[in-house]
Amino acid sequence: MEHLDKKIVSLLHTVTSGNAENNPSLTEEEALSHAHEKEPFGQTLQTFMQLEGESLVFAQRYLVDERISITMPKSFRDMPIDEQLLKYPSHHRPDFILTNEAGTINLTFKHTESPLQTEELEDFTDEMALVVKQTQKLTEWFGHEVLEVGENRIGYCEFMTPVWNARMYNLSFFTVLEGRALMCAFNCTEEEMVTWKPVARSMLLTLKIEPERKESNPYDIN
């Protein structure tokens, strides 16, 4: 796994396993049983959406010194440092952690120092999937692949992990930013997954590498 240095492995473990129970993992056969269930990946996000009884406005936001953009709910807030320390205790925590008001839905980003080229993304995604299967206590594996999204290629791994007495839905996705790996992740509780899984996939499809710096934007959170 030449692409995956210790910091990336630690980061992946941090953003997917917080407060994990010591539950037995699925067998490899069980974990892979969902990998080949194909369905349309994501849909077009609407500006206004009604989710779980809440009216949400979705807008493009710029991160990482405006080098990337992604469409997400405008109500998502920066997670305060005290919450970060509880939910992501590792010092390899993401650079940007956005969350809903209740703190149950999270979207994270980190521009790593690990070199990565676009032509290596498929191998990188396979390596990430292998690390997840080897290090996480999976309860369900949805699959992994590399998507062609406009001019970008985005790899992802999608799976469930146990947390306390429940399960957590995880969508980890990654791409190349300026010759280095950009690591992103979405997670929510199992109860919220029915609503948010298609939304998370749709948000992934809006991730863009910005060709040049944008003018000051009120939703910039770098």
mmCIF file with all atom_site columns, C-alpha atoms in Angstrom:
data_model
loop_
_atom_site.group_PDB
_atom_site.id
_atom_site.type_symbol
_atom_site.label_atom_id
_atom_site.label_alt_id
_atom_site.label_comp_id
_atom_site.label_asym_id
_atom_site.label_entity_id
_atom_site.label_seq_id
_atom_site.pdbx_PDB_ins_code
_atom_site.Cartn_x
_atom_site.Cartn_y
_atom_site.Cartn_z
_atom_site.occupancy
_atom_site.B_iso_or_equiv
_atom_site.pdbx_formal_charge
_atom_site.auth_seq_id
_atom_site.auth_comp_id
_atom_site.auth_asym_id
_atom_site.auth_atom_id
_atom_site.pdbx_PDB_model_num
ATOM 1   C CA . MET A 1 1   ? 0.000   0.000   0.000   1.00 0.00 ? 1   MET A CA 1
ATOM 2   C CA . GLU A 1 2   ? 2.547   2.520   -1.126  1.00 0.00 ? 2   GLU A CA 1
ATOM 3   C CA . HIS A 1 3   ? 0.041   5.375   -1.313  1.00 0.00 ? 3   HIS A CA 1
ATOM 4   C CA . LEU A 1 4   ? -1.350  4.983   2.205   1.00 0.00 ? 4   LEU A CA 1
ATOM 5   C CA . ASP A 1 5   ? 1.000   6.452   4.782   1.00 0.00 ? 5   ASP A CA 1
ATOM 6   C CA . LYS A 1 6   ? 0.304   6.172   8.517   1.00 0.00 ? 6   LYS A CA 1
ATOM 7   C CA . LYS A 1 7   ? -1.368  9.587   8.672   1.00 0.00 ? 7   LYS A CA 1
ATOM 8   C CA . ILE A 1 8   ? -3.961  8.635   6.039   1.00 0.00 ? 8   ILE A CA 1
ATOM 9   C CA . VAL A 1 9   ? -4.692  5.312   7.720   1.00 0.00 ? 9   VAL A CA 1
ATOM 10  C CA . SER A 1 10  ? -5.038  7.093   11.077  1.00 0.00 ? 10  SER A CA 1
ATOM 11  C CA . LEU A 1 11  ? -7.294  9.740   9.541   1.00 0.00 ? 11  LEU A CA 1
ATOM 12  C CA . LEU A 1 12  ? -9.494  7.108   7.897   1.00 0.00 ? 12  LEU A CA 1
ATOM 13  C CA . HIS A 1 13  ? -9.811  5.280   11.194  1.00 0.00 ? 13  HIS A CA 1
ATOM 14  C CA . THR A 1 14  ? -10.600 8.531   13.024  1.00 0.00 ? 14  THR A CA 1
ATOM 15  C CA . VAL A 1 15  ? -13.411 9.716   10.755  1.00 0.00 ? 15  VAL A CA 1
ATOM 16  C CA . THR A 1 16  ? -15.155 6.339   10.538  1.00 0.00 ? 16  THR A CA 1
ATOM 17  C CA . SER A 1 17  ? -14.815 4.655   13.922  1.00 0.00 ? 17  SER A CA 1
ATOM 18  C CA . GLY A 1 18  ? -15.379 7.194   16.686  1.00 0.00 ? 18  GLY A CA 1
ATOM 19  C CA . ASN A 1 19  ? -16.818 5.560   19.825  1.00 0.00 ? 19  ASN A CA 1
ATOM 20  C CA . ALA A 1 20  ? -17.006 2.185   18.079  1.00 0.00 ? 20  ALA A CA 1
ATOM 21  C CA . GLU A 1 21  ? -18.229 -0.776  20.054  1.00 0.00 ? 21  GLU A CA 1
ATOM 22  C CA . ASN A 1 22  ? -16.239 -3.980  20.277  1.00 0.00 ? 22  ASN A CA 1
ATOM 23  C CA . ASN A 1 23  ? -18.718 -5.841  18.093  1.00 0.00 ? 23  ASN A CA 1
ATOM 24  C CA . PRO A 1 24  ? -17.604 -8.699  15.862  1.00 0.00 ? 24  PRO A CA 1
ATOM 25  C CA . SER A 1 25  ? -16.938 -7.772  12.247  1.00 0.00 ? 25  SER A CA 1
ATOM 26  C CA . LEU A 1 26  ? -18.735 -9.300  9.329   1.00 0.00 ? 26  LEU A CA 1
ATOM 27  C CA . THR A 1 27  ? -17.016 -12.138 7.600   1.00 0.00 ? 27  THR A CA 1
ATOM 28  C CA . GLU A 1 28  ? -15.397 -11.161 4.297   1.00 0.00 ? 28  GLU A CA 1
ATOM 29  C CA . GLU A 1 29  ? -18.162 -12.947 2.394   1.00 0.00 ? 29  GLU A CA 1
ATOM 30  C CA . GLU A 1 30  ? -20.884 -11.103 4.319   1.00 0.00 ? 30  GLU A CA 1
ATOM 31  C CA . ALA A 1 31  ? -19.115 -7.769  4.026   1.00 0.00 ? 31  ALA A CA 1
ATOM 32  C CA . LEU A 1 32  ? -18.789 -8.109  0.272   1.00 0.00 ? 32  LEU A CA 1
ATOM 33  C CA . SER A 1 33  ? -22.337 -9.306  -0.288  1.00 0.00 ? 33  SER A CA 1
ATOM 34  C CA . HIS A 1 34  ? -23.583 -5.779  -0.919  1.00 0.00 ? 34  HIS A CA 1
ATOM 35  C CA . ALA A 1 35  ? -20.706 -4.604  -3.091  1.00 0.00 ? 35  ALA A CA 1
ATOM 36  C CA . HIS A 1 36  ? -22.323 -5.609  -6.363  1.00 0.00 ? 36  HIS A CA 1
ATOM 37  C CA . GLU A 1 37  ? -25.812 -4.266  -5.695  1.00 0.00 ? 37  GLU A CA 1
ATOM 38  C CA . LYS A 1 38  ? -25.990 -1.530  -8.314  1.00 0.00 ? 38  LYS A CA 1
ATOM 39  C CA . GLU A 1 39  ? -28.279 1.461   -8.109  1.00 0.00 ? 39  GLU A CA 1
ATOM 40  C CA . PRO A 1 40  ? -28.059 4.999   -9.523  1.00 0.00 ? 40  PRO A CA 1
ATOM 41  C CA . PHE A 1 41  ? -25.384 6.878   -7.633  1.00 0.00 ? 41  PHE A CA 1
ATOM 42  C CA . GLY A 1 42  ? -26.835 10.168  -6.407  1.00 0.00 ? 42  GLY A CA 1
ATOM 43  C CA . GLN A 1 43  ? -29.256 12.609  -7.961  1.00 0.00 ? 43  GLN A CA 1
ATOM 44  C CA . THR A 1 44  ? -29.442 16.304  -8.740  1.00 0.00 ? 44  THR A CA 1
ATOM 45  C CA . LEU A 1 45  ? -29.553 18.350  -5.551  1.00 0.00 ? 45  LEU A CA 1
ATOM 46  C CA . GLN A 1 46  ? -32.368 20.855  -5.298  1.00 0.00 ? 46  GLN A CA 1
ATOM 47  C CA . THR A 1 47  ? -31.751 24.318  -3.825  1.00 0.00 ? 47  THR A CA 1
ATOM 48  C CA . PHE A 1 48  ? -34.593 23.792  -1.351  1.00 0.00 ? 48  PHE A CA 1
ATOM 49  C CA . MET A 1 49  ? -35.216 20.360  0.161   1.00 0.00 ? 49  MET A CA 1
ATOM 50  C CA . GLN A 1 50  ? -37.481 19.066  2.907   1.00 0.00 ? 50  GLN A CA 1
ATOM 51  C CA . LEU A 1 51  ? -35.556 16.459  4.909   1.00 0.00 ? 51  LEU A CA 1
ATOM 52  C CA . GLU A 1 52  ? -36.912 14.818  8.044   1.00 0.00 ? 52  GLU A CA 1
ATOM 53  C CA . GLY A 1 53  ? -39.371 17.655  8.537   1.00 0.00 ? 53  GLY A CA 1
ATOM 54  C CA . GLU A 1 54  ? -36.700 20.338  8.190   1.00 0.00 ? 54  GLU A CA 1
ATOM 55  C CA . SER A 1 55  ? -36.472 22.811  5.324   1.00 0.00 ? 55  SER A CA 1
ATOM 56  C CA . LEU A 1 56  ? -32.885 23.011  4.107   1.00 0.00 ? 56  LEU A CA 1
ATOM 57  C CA . VAL A 1 57  ? -31.241 25.347  1.626   1.00 0.00 ? 57  VAL A CA 1
ATOM 58  C CA . PHE A 1 58  ? -28.347 23.850  -0.347  1.00 0.00 ? 58  PHE A CA 1
ATOM 59  C CA . ALA A 1 59  ? -25.584 26.083  -1.712  1.00 0.00 ? 59  ALA A CA 1
ATOM 60  C CA . GLN A 1 60  ? -22.076 25.784  -3.104  1.00 0.00 ? 60  GLN A CA 1
ATOM 61  C CA . ARG A 1 61  ? -19.383 26.349  -0.502  1.00 0.00 ? 61  ARG A CA 1
ATOM 62  C CA . TYR A 1 62  ? -15.648 26.829  -0.924  1.00 0.00 ? 62  TYR A CA 1
ATOM 63  C CA . LEU A 1 63  ? -13.030 25.181  1.283   1.00 0.00 ? 63  LEU A CA 1
ATOM 64  C CA . VAL A 1 64  ? -9.284  24.544  1.488   1.00 0.00 ? 64  VAL A CA 1
ATOM 65  C CA . ASP A 1 65  ? -8.357  28.117  0.629   1.00 0.00 ? 65  ASP A CA 1
ATOM 66  C CA . GLU A 1 66  ? -11.086 28.107  -2.053  1.00 0.00 ? 66  GLU A CA 1
ATOM 67  C CA . ARG A 1 67  ? -9.350  25.334  -3.985  1.00 0.00 ? 67  ARG A CA 1
ATOM 68  C CA . ILE A 1 68  ? -12.407 23.072  -3.840  1.00 0.00 ? 68  ILE A CA 1
ATOM 69  C CA . SER A 1 69  ? -16.157 23.554  -3.732  1.00 0.00 ? 69  SER A CA 1
ATOM 70  C CA . ILE A 1 70  ? -19.071 21.329  -2.787  1.00 0.00 ? 70  ILE A CA 1
ATOM 71  C CA . THR A 1 71  ? -22.824 21.817  -2.454  1.00 0.00 ? 71  THR A CA 1
ATOM 72  C CA . MET A 1 72  ? -24.154 21.273  1.072   1.00 0.00 ? 72  MET A CA 1
ATOM 73  C CA . PRO A 1 73  ? -26.804 22.615  3.460   1.00 0.00 ? 73  PRO A CA 1
ATOM 74  C CA . LYS A 1 74  ? -26.158 26.267  4.329   1.00 0.00 ? 74  LYS A CA 1
ATOM 75  C CA . SER A 1 75  ? -27.143 25.446  7.909   1.00 0.00 ? 75  SER A CA 1
ATOM 76  C CA . PHE A 1 76  ? -24.142 23.139  8.423   1.00 0.00 ? 76  PHE A CA 1
ATOM 77  C CA . ARG A 1 77  ? -21.818 24.787  10.954  1.00 0.00 ? 77  ARG A CA 1
ATOM 78  C CA . ASP A 1 78  ? -18.155 24.506  11.801  1.00 0.00 ? 78  ASP A CA 1
ATOM 79  C CA . MET A 1 79  ? -17.858 21.969  14.603  1.00 0.00 ? 79  MET A CA 1
ATOM 80  C CA . PRO A 1 80  ? -16.493 23.708  17.742  1.00 0.00 ? 80  PRO A CA 1
ATOM 81  C CA . ILE A 1 81  ? -13.116 22.492  18.937  1.00 0.00 ? 81  ILE A CA 1
ATOM 82  C CA . ASP A 1 82  ? -14.543 20.948  22.131  1.00 0.00 ? 82  ASP A CA 1
ATOM 83  C CA . GLU A 1 83  ? -16.905 18.818  20.032  1.00 0.00 ? 83  GLU A CA 1
ATOM 84  C CA . GLN A 1 84  ? -14.048 17.924  17.677  1.00 0.00 ? 84  GLN A CA 1
ATOM 85  C CA . LEU A 1 85  ? -11.931 16.660  20.556  1.00 0.00 ? 85  LEU A CA 1
ATOM 86  C CA . LEU A 1 86  ? -14.753 14.391  21.696  1.00 0.00 ? 86  LEU A CA 1
ATOM 87  C CA . LYS A 1 87  ? -15.812 13.062  18.292  1.00 0.00 ? 87  LYS A CA 1
ATOM 88  C CA . TYR A 1 88  ? -12.389 13.033  16.586  1.00 0.00 ? 88  TYR A CA 1
ATOM 89  C CA . PRO A 1 89  ? -9.825  12.608  19.402  1.00 0.00 ? 89  PRO A CA 1
ATOM 90  C CA . SER A 1 90  ? -6.891  11.699  17.137  1.00 0.00 ? 90  SER A CA 1
ATOM 91  C CA . HIS A 1 91  ? -4.400  14.462  16.324  1.00 0.00 ? 91  HIS A CA 1
ATOM 92  C CA . HIS A 1 92  ? -4.847  13.356  12.701  1.00 0.00 ? 92  HIS A CA 1
ATOM 93  C CA . ARG A 1 93  ? -8.413  14.719  12.727  1.00 0.00 ? 93  ARG A CA 1
ATOM 94  C CA . PRO A 1 94  ? -9.708  16.429  9.557   1.00 0.00 ? 94  PRO A CA 1
ATOM 95  C CA . ASP A 1 95  ? -8.902  20.078  8.861   1.00 0.00 ? 95  ASP A CA 1
ATOM 96  C CA . PHE A 1 96  ? -12.556 20.964  8.270   1.00 0.00 ? 96  PHE A CA 1
ATOM 97  C CA . ILE A 1 97  ? -15.464 19.394  10.166  1.00 0.00 ? 97  ILE A CA 1
ATOM 98  C CA . LEU A 1 98  ? -18.970 20.584  9.308   1.00 0.00 ? 98  LEU A CA 1
ATOM 99  C CA . THR A 1 99  ? -22.041 19.366  11.149  1.00 0.00 ? 99  THR A CA 1
ATOM 100 C CA . ASN A 1 100 ? -25.759 19.858  11.531  1.00 0.00 ? 100 ASN A CA 1
ATOM 101 C CA . GLU A 1 101 ? -27.147 21.609  14.589  1.00 0.00 ? 101 GLU A CA 1
ATOM 102 C CA . ALA A 1 102 ? -27.593 18.337  16.479  1.00 0.00 ? 102 ALA A CA 1
ATOM 103 C CA . GLY A 1 103 ? -24.067 17.146  15.624  1.00 0.00 ? 103 GLY A CA 1
ATOM 104 C CA . THR A 1 104 ? -25.365 13.836  14.251  1.00 0.00 ? 104 THR A CA 1
ATOM 105 C CA . ILE A 1 105 ? -24.548 14.471  10.575  1.00 0.00 ? 105 ILE A CA 1
ATOM 106 C CA . ASN A 1 106 ? -20.934 15.285  9.724   1.00 0.00 ? 106 ASN A CA 1
ATOM 107 C CA . LEU A 1 107 ? -18.963 16.231  6.627   1.00 0.00 ? 107 LEU A CA 1
ATOM 108 C CA . THR A 1 108 ? -15.162 16.385  6.850   1.00 0.00 ? 108 THR A CA 1
ATOM 109 C CA . PHE A 1 109 ? -12.248 17.363  4.612   1.00 0.00 ? 109 PHE A CA 1
ATOM 110 C CA . LYS A 1 110 ? -8.470  17.091  4.785   1.00 0.00 ? 110 LYS A CA 1
ATOM 111 C CA . HIS A 1 111 ? -5.856  17.917  2.159   1.00 0.00 ? 111 HIS A CA 1
ATOM 112 C CA . THR A 1 112 ? -3.123  15.434  3.032   1.00 0.00 ? 112 THR A CA 1
ATOM 113 C CA . GLU A 1 113 ? 0.593   15.558  2.287   1.00 0.00 ? 113 GLU A CA 1
ATOM 114 C CA . SER A 1 114 ? 0.433   12.172  0.554   1.00 0.00 ? 114 SER A CA 1
ATOM 115 C CA . PRO A 1 115 ? 1.381   12.358  -3.170  1.00 0.00 ? 115 PRO A CA 1
ATOM 116 C CA . LEU A 1 116 ? -1.323  11.128  -5.524  1.00 0.00 ? 116 LEU A CA 1
ATOM 117 C CA . GLN A 1 117 ? -1.877  11.396  -9.280  1.00 0.00 ? 117 GLN A CA 1
ATOM 118 C CA . THR A 1 118 ? -5.187  10.977  -11.104 1.00 0.00 ? 118 THR A CA 1
ATOM 119 C CA . GLU A 1 119 ? -4.023  7.797   -12.851 1.00 0.00 ? 119 GLU A CA 1
ATOM 120 C CA . GLU A 1 120 ? -3.300  6.277   -9.418  1.00 0.00 ? 120 GLU A CA 1
ATOM 121 C CA . LEU A 1 121 ? -6.764  6.950   -7.991  1.00 0.00 ? 121 LEU A CA 1
ATOM 122 C CA . GLU A 1 122 ? -8.196  3.522   -8.808  1.00 0.00 ? 122 GLU A CA 1
ATOM 123 C CA . ASP A 1 123 ? -5.368  1.722   -6.990  1.00 0.00 ? 123 ASP A CA 1
ATOM 124 C CA . PHE A 1 124 ? -5.658  4.222   -4.132  1.00 0.00 ? 124 PHE A CA 1
ATOM 125 C CA . THR A 1 125 ? -9.399  3.526   -3.809  1.00 0.00 ? 125 THR A CA 1
ATOM 126 C CA . ASP A 1 126 ? -8.789  -0.239  -3.778  1.00 0.00 ? 126 ASP A CA 1
ATOM 127 C CA . GLU A 1 127 ? -6.186  0.254   -1.053  1.00 0.00 ? 127 GLU A CA 1
ATOM 128 C CA . MET A 1 128 ? -8.564  2.389   0.984   1.00 0.00 ? 128 MET A CA 1
ATOM 129 C CA . ALA A 1 129 ? -11.268 -0.278  0.706   1.00 0.00 ? 129 ALA A CA 1
ATOM 130 C CA . LEU A 1 130 ? -8.822  -2.924  1.892   1.00 0.00 ? 130 LEU A CA 1
ATOM 131 C CA . VAL A 1 131 ? -7.809  -0.789  4.892   1.00 0.00 ? 131 VAL A CA 1
ATOM 132 C CA . VAL A 1 132 ? -11.464 -0.269  5.850   1.00 0.00 ? 132 VAL A CA 1
ATOM 133 C CA . LYS A 1 133 ? -12.161 -4.000  5.671   1.00 0.00 ? 133 LYS A CA 1
ATOM 134 C CA . GLN A 1 134 ? -9.062  -4.817  7.711   1.00 0.00 ? 134 GLN A CA 1
ATOM 135 C CA . THR A 1 135 ? -9.396  -2.150  10.407  1.00 0.00 ? 135 THR A CA 1
ATOM 136 C CA . GLN A 1 136 ? -13.106 -1.388  10.842  1.00 0.00 ? 136 GLN A CA 1
ATOM 137 C CA . LYS A 1 137 ? -15.754 -3.497  12.528  1.00 0.00 ? 137 LYS A CA 1
ATOM 138 C CA . LEU A 1 138 ? -18.049 -3.510  9.514   1.00 0.00 ? 138 LEU A CA 1
ATOM 139 C CA . THR A 1 139 ? -21.705 -4.429  9.822   1.00 0.00 ? 139 THR A CA 1
ATOM 140 C CA . GLU A 1 140 ? -22.498 -3.781  6.163   1.00 0.00 ? 140 GLU A CA 1
ATOM 141 C CA . TRP A 1 141 ? -20.417 -3.068  3.056   1.00 0.00 ? 141 TRP A CA 1
ATOM 142 C CA . PHE A 1 142 ? -22.084 -1.200  0.191   1.00 0.00 ? 142 PHE A CA 1
ATOM 143 C CA . GLY A 1 143 ? -19.106 -1.074  -2.159  1.00 0.00 ? 143 GLY A CA 1
ATOM 144 C CA . HIS A 1 144 ? -16.303 1.046   -3.586  1.00 0.00 ? 144 HIS A CA 1
ATOM 145 C CA . GLU A 1 145 ? -15.370 2.381   -7.008  1.00 0.00 ? 145 GLU A CA 1
ATOM 146 C CA . VAL A 1 146 ? -14.026 5.386   -8.902  1.00 0.00 ? 146 VAL A CA 1
ATOM 147 C CA . LEU A 1 147 ? -16.565 7.750   -10.474 1.00 0.00 ? 147 LEU A CA 1
ATOM 148 C CA . GLU A 1 148 ? -16.058 10.064  -13.418 1.00 0.00 ? 148 GLU A CA 1
ATOM 149 C CA . VAL A 1 149 ? -17.567 13.367  -12.262 1.00 0.00 ? 149 VAL A CA 1
ATOM 150 C CA . GLY A 1 150 ? -17.225 16.024  -14.939 1.00 0.00 ? 150 GLY A CA 1
ATOM 151 C CA . GLU A 1 151 ? -13.503 16.540  -15.417 1.00 0.00 ? 151 GLU A CA 1
ATOM 152 C CA . ASN A 1 152 ? -12.701 14.957  -12.047 1.00 0.00 ? 152 ASN A CA 1
ATOM 153 C CA . ARG A 1 153 ? -12.320 11.396  -10.835 1.00 0.00 ? 153 ARG A CA 1
ATOM 154 C CA . ILE A 1 154 ? -13.569 10.647  -7.333  1.00 0.00 ? 154 ILE A CA 1
ATOM 155 C CA . GLY A 1 155 ? -13.081 7.364   -5.479  1.00 0.00 ? 155 GLY A CA 1
ATOM 156 C CA . TYR A 1 156 ? -15.322 6.268   -2.625  1.00 0.00 ? 156 TYR A CA 1
ATOM 157 C CA . CYS A 1 157 ? -15.943 3.557   -0.033  1.00 0.00 ? 157 CYS A CA 1
ATOM 158 C CA . GLU A 1 158 ? -19.425 3.160   1.489   1.00 0.00 ? 158 GLU A CA 1
ATOM 159 C CA . PHE A 1 159 ? -20.172 1.079   4.572   1.00 0.00 ? 159 PHE A CA 1
ATOM 160 C CA . MET A 1 160 ? -21.755 0.764   8.029   1.00 0.00 ? 160 MET A CA 1
ATOM 161 C CA . THR A 1 161 ? -19.917 0.581   11.355  1.00 0.00 ? 161 THR A CA 1
ATOM 162 C CA . PRO A 1 162 ? -21.176 -0.024  14.919  1.00 0.00 ? 162 PRO A CA 1
ATOM 163 C CA . VAL A 1 163 ? -21.225 2.880   17.396  1.00 0.00 ? 163 VAL A CA 1
ATOM 164 C CA . TRP A 1 164 ? -22.444 2.386   20.947  1.00 0.00 ? 164 TRP A CA 1
ATOM 165 C CA . ASN A 1 165 ? -25.811 0.608   20.586  1.00 0.00 ? 165 ASN A CA 1
ATOM 166 C CA . ALA A 1 166 ? -26.445 1.737   17.025  1.00 0.00 ? 166 ALA A CA 1
ATOM 167 C CA . ARG A 1 167 ? -24.842 1.822   13.598  1.00 0.00 ? 167 ARG A CA 1
ATOM 168 C CA . MET A 1 168 ? -23.207 4.622   11.629  1.00 0.00 ? 168 MET A CA 1
ATOM 169 C CA . TYR A 1 169 ? -23.410 5.151   7.877   1.00 0.00 ? 169 TYR A CA 1
ATOM 170 C CA . ASN A 1 170 ? -20.087 6.203   6.319   1.00 0.00 ? 170 ASN A CA 1
ATOM 171 C CA . LEU A 1 171 ? -19.292 7.540   2.861   1.00 0.00 ? 171 LEU A CA 1
ATOM 172 C CA . SER A 1 172 ? -15.543 8.157   2.517   1.00 0.00 ? 172 SER A CA 1
ATOM 173 C CA . PHE A 1 173 ? -14.474 9.784   -0.745  1.00 0.00 ? 173 PHE A CA 1
ATOM 174 C CA . PHE A 1 174 ? -11.185 11.007  -2.150  1.00 0.00 ? 174 PHE A CA 1
ATOM 175 C CA . THR A 1 175 ? -9.702  12.753  -5.125  1.00 0.00 ? 175 THR A CA 1
ATOM 176 C CA . VAL A 1 176 ? -6.511  14.480  -6.258  1.00 0.00 ? 176 VAL A CA 1
ATOM 177 C CA . LEU A 1 177 ? -5.870  18.099  -5.327  1.00 0.00 ? 177 LEU A CA 1
ATOM 178 C CA . GLU A 1 178 ? -2.620  19.665  -6.519  1.00 0.00 ? 178 GLU A CA 1
ATOM 179 C CA . GLY A 1 179 ? -0.829  16.313  -6.651  1.00 0.00 ? 179 GLY A CA 1
ATOM 180 C CA . ARG A 1 180 ? -1.922  15.246  -3.158  1.00 0.00 ? 180 ARG A CA 1
ATOM 181 C CA . ALA A 1 181 ? -4.772  13.172  -1.761  1.00 0.00 ? 181 ALA A CA 1
ATOM 182 C CA . LEU A 1 182 ? -7.870  15.055  -0.660  1.00 0.00 ? 182 LEU A CA 1
ATOM 183 C CA . MET A 1 183 ? -9.762  12.989  1.922   1.00 0.00 ? 183 MET A CA 1
ATOM 184 C CA . CYS A 1 184 ? -13.460 13.636  2.517   1.00 0.00 ? 184 CYS A CA 1
ATOM 185 C CA . ALA A 1 185 ? -16.058 11.817  4.589   1.00 0.00 ? 185 ALA A CA 1
ATOM 186 C CA . PHE A 1 186 ? -19.769 11.945  5.374   1.00 0.00 ? 186 PHE A CA 1
ATOM 187 C CA . ASN A 1 187 ? -21.364 10.100  8.269   1.00 0.00 ? 187 ASN A CA 1
ATOM 188 C CA . CYS A 1 188 ? -24.721 9.961   10.012  1.00 0.00 ? 188 CYS A CA 1
ATOM 189 C CA . THR A 1 189 ? -26.697 7.636   12.246  1.00 0.00 ? 189 THR A CA 1
ATOM 190 C CA . GLU A 1 190 ? -28.532 4.627   10.844  1.00 0.00 ? 190 GLU A CA 1
ATOM 191 C CA . GLU A 1 191 ? -31.854 6.315   11.632  1.00 0.00 ? 191 GLU A CA 1
ATOM 192 C CA . GLU A 1 192 ? -30.878 9.251   9.416   1.00 0.00 ? 192 GLU A CA 1
ATOM 193 C CA . MET A 1 193 ? -29.370 7.086   6.674   1.00 0.00 ? 193 MET A CA 1
ATOM 194 C CA . VAL A 1 194 ? -32.616 6.455   4.771   1.00 0.00 ? 194 VAL A CA 1
ATOM 195 C CA . THR A 1 195 ? -32.954 10.192  4.213   1.00 0.00 ? 195 THR A CA 1
ATOM 196 C CA . TRP A 1 196 ? -29.310 11.210  4.006   1.00 0.00 ? 196 TRP A CA 1
ATOM 197 C CA . LYS A 1 197 ? -27.610 8.389   2.073   1.00 0.00 ? 197 LYS A CA 1
ATOM 198 C CA . PRO A 1 198 ? -28.887 9.606   -1.340  1.00 0.00 ? 198 PRO A CA 1
ATOM 199 C CA . VAL A 1 199 ? -28.175 13.214  -0.302  1.00 0.00 ? 199 VAL A CA 1
ATOM 200 C CA . ALA A 1 200 ? -24.603 12.347  0.714   1.00 0.00 ? 200 ALA A CA 1
ATOM 201 C CA . ARG A 1 201 ? -24.036 10.631  -2.633  1.00 0.00 ? 201 ARG A CA 1
ATOM 202 C CA . SER A 1 202 ? -25.458 13.644  -4.440  1.00 0.00 ? 202 SER A CA 1
ATOM 203 C CA . MET A 1 203 ? -23.192 16.008  -2.484  1.00 0.00 ? 203 MET A CA 1
ATOM 204 C CA . LEU A 1 204 ? -20.193 13.877  -3.469  1.00 0.00 ? 204 LEU A CA 1
ATOM 205 C CA . LEU A 1 205 ? -21.116 14.405  -7.119  1.00 0.00 ? 205 LEU A CA 1
ATOM 206 C CA . THR A 1 206 ? -20.931 18.192  -6.655  1.00 0.00 ? 206 THR A CA 1
ATOM 207 C CA . LEU A 1 207 ? -17.316 18.144  -5.430  1.00 0.00 ? 207 LEU A CA 1
ATOM 208 C CA . LYS A 1 208 ? -15.197 20.270  -7.750  1.00 0.00 ? 208 LYS A CA 1
ATOM 209 C CA . ILE A 1 209 ? -11.552 21.189  -7.949  1.00 0.00 ? 209 ILE A CA 1
ATOM 210 C CA . GLU A 1 210 ? -11.516 24.927  -8.570  1.00 0.00 ? 210 GLU A CA 1
ATOM 211 C CA . PRO A 1 211 ? -9.135  25.996  -11.369 1.00 0.00 ? 211 PRO A CA 1
ATOM 212 C CA . GLU A 1 212 ? -8.421  29.364  -9.811  1.00 0.00 ? 212 GLU A CA 1
ATOM 213 C CA . ARG A 1 213 ? -9.088  31.274  -6.636  1.00 0.00 ? 213 ARG A CA 1
ATOM 214 C CA . LYS A 1 214 ? -12.577 32.711  -6.334  1.00 0.00 ? 214 LYS A CA 1
ATOM 215 C CA . GLU A 1 215 ? -13.481 36.157  -5.050  1.00 0.00 ? 215 GLU A CA 1
ATOM 216 C CA . SER A 1 216 ? -14.467 36.474  -1.412  1.00 0.00 ? 216 SER A CA 1
ATOM 217 C CA . ASN A 1 217 ? -17.556 34.377  -0.741  1.00 0.00 ? 217 ASN A CA 1
ATOM 218 C CA . PRO A 1 218 ? -19.825 34.591  2.349   1.00 0.00 ? 218 PRO A CA 1
ATOM 219 C CA . TYR A 1 219 ? -19.923 30.789  2.548   1.00 0.00 ? 219 TYR A CA 1
ATOM 220 C CA . ASP A 1 220 ? -16.152 30.331  2.332   1.00 0.00 ? 220 ASP A CA 1
ATOM 221 C CA . ILE A 1 221 ? -14.986 28.435  5.413   1.00 0.00 ? 221 ILE A CA 1
ATOM 222 C CA . ASN A 1 222 ? -11.271 28.108  4.865   1.00 0.00 ? 222 ASN A CA 1
#
